[in-house]
Each structure stands twice: as structure tokens, then as C-alpha cells.
């Protein structure tokens, strides 16, 4: 069985442009784990104030 951290390191080397949340989701899927992060609905106006940002997502860790 793979160590999750080793798997994340392997995925990061294989896909150098991937974001950390994408690597974590891929590692979870490969190991058969549920996603540990969930995306929150847009509950505030941060995207309006961050016009220079191309993507803005708010995530929180799921309760165990």
C-alpha cells in the first residue's frame, strides 16, 4: 500500500502545474479516500475586490 505523502510527491513531480488541492484530490481518489475539502458557496464579495485573480475558491476541511 502506498503512503499518501509519497503518492502526493509522485503526483506533484508528474504534474508540476497542478494546484495542491488537485494533487490532494487525485491522491484521495487513487487511495479510495473521500475528499477532505469541500468548496463553500460564494458567501462574500471577495471576487469583486480581487479583480486581478483569475480564480478564487473558498474551501474548508470536512468534519470527520
Coordinates of N, CA and C in Angstrom, one line a residue, residues 10-54:
X10 N 4.9 12.0 -5.8 CA 4.9 11.5 -7.1 C 4.0 12.2 -8.1
X11 N 2.8 12.5 -7.6 CA 1.9 13.3 -8.5 C 2.3 14.7 -8.8
X12 N 2.9 15.3 -7.8 CA 3.5 16.7 -7.9 C 4.6 16.7 -8.9
X13 N 5.4 15.7 -8.9 CA 6.5 15.6 -9.9 C 6.0 15.3 -11.3
X14 N 4.9 14.5 -11.4 CA 4.4 14.1 -12.7 C 3.5 15.2 -13.3
X15 N 2.9 16.0 -12.5 CA 2.0 17.1 -12.9 C 2.5 18.4 -12.2
X16 N 3.6 19.0 -12.7 CA 4.1 20.2 -12.0 C 3.3 21.4 -12.0
X17 N 2.3 21.5 -12.9 CA 1.4 22.7 -12.9 C 0.2 22.5 -12.1
X18 N 0.0 21.4 -11.5 CA -1.2 21.1 -10.7 C -1.2 21.9 -9.4
X19 N -2.4 22.3 -9.0 CA -2.6 23.0 -7.7 C -2.5 22.0 -6.6
X20 N -2.2 22.4 -5.4 CA -2.2 21.4 -4.2 C -3.5 20.7 -4.0
X21 N -4.6 21.5 -4.2 CA -5.9 20.8 -4.0 C -6.2 19.7 -5.0
X22 N -5.7 19.9 -6.2 CA -5.9 19.0 -7.3 C -5.1 17.7 -7.0
X23 N -3.8 17.9 -6.5 CA -3.0 16.8 -6.2 C -3.6 16.0 -5.0
X24 N -4.1 16.7 -4.0 CA -4.7 16.0 -2.8 C -5.9 15.2 -3.3
X25 N -6.8 15.8 -4.1 CA -8.0 15.1 -4.6 C -7.6 13.9 -5.4
X26 N -6.6 14.0 -6.2 CA -6.1 12.8 -7.0 C -5.6 11.7 -6.1
X27 N -4.8 12.1 -5.1 CA -4.3 11.1 -4.2 C -5.4 10.5 -3.4
X28 N -6.4 11.2 -3.0 CA -7.5 10.6 -2.3 C -8.3 9.6 -3.2
X29 N -8.5 10.0 -4.5 CA -9.2 9.1 -5.4 C -8.4 7.8 -5.6
X30 N -7.1 7.9 -5.8 CA -6.3 6.7 -6.0 C -6.3 5.8 -4.8
X31 N -6.3 6.4 -3.6 CA -6.2 5.6 -2.4 C -7.6 5.2 -1.9
X32 N -8.7 5.7 -2.6 CA -10.0 5.3 -2.2 C -10.6 6.1 -1.0
X33 N -10.0 7.3 -0.8 CA -10.5 8.1 0.3 C -11.5 9.2 -0.1
X34 N -12.3 9.6 0.8 CA -13.3 10.7 0.4 C -12.5 12.0 0.4
X35 N -13.0 13.0 -0.3 CA -12.4 14.3 -0.3 C -12.4 14.9 1.1
X36 N -11.3 15.5 1.4 CA -11.2 16.1 2.8 C -11.5 17.5 2.8
X37 N -11.7 18.1 1.6 CA -12.1 19.5 1.5 C -13.4 19.7 0.7
X38 N -14.1 20.6 1.1 CA -15.4 20.9 0.4 C -15.4 22.4 0.0
X39 N -15.9 22.7 -1.1 CA -16.0 24.1 -1.6 C -17.2 24.8 -1.0
X40 N -17.0 26.0 -0.5 CA -18.1 26.7 0.1 C -18.7 27.6 -0.9
X41 N -20.0 27.9 -0.8 CA -20.7 28.8 -1.7 C -20.1 30.2 -1.5
X42 N -20.3 30.9 -2.6 CA -19.7 32.3 -2.5 C -20.6 33.1 -1.6
X43 N -20.1 33.3 -0.4 CA -20.9 34.0 0.7 C -20.5 35.4 0.9
X44 N -19.4 35.9 0.2 CA -19.0 37.2 0.4 C -18.5 37.8 -0.9
X45 N -18.1 39.0 -0.9 CA -17.8 39.7 -2.2 C -16.3 39.8 -2.5
X46 N -15.5 38.9 -2.0 CA -14.1 38.9 -2.3 C -13.8 38.9 -3.8
X47 N -14.4 38.1 -4.6 CA -14.1 38.2 -6.1 C -14.2 39.6 -6.7
X48 N -15.1 40.4 -6.2 CA -15.2 41.8 -6.7 C -13.9 42.6 -6.3
X49 N -13.4 42.3 -5.2 CA -12.2 43.1 -4.7 C -10.9 42.5 -5.3
X50 N -11.0 41.3 -5.8 CA -9.8 40.7 -6.3 C -9.8 40.5 -7.8
X51 N -10.0 41.6 -8.5 CA -10.1 41.5 -10.0 C -8.9 40.9 -10.7
X52 N -7.8 41.1 -10.1 CA -6.6 40.6 -10.8 C -6.4 39.0 -10.7
X53 N -7.2 38.4 -9.8 CA -7.1 37.0 -9.6 C -8.0 36.3 -10.6
X54 N -7.4 35.3 -11.3 CA -8.2 34.6 -12.3 C -9.2 33.5 -11.7

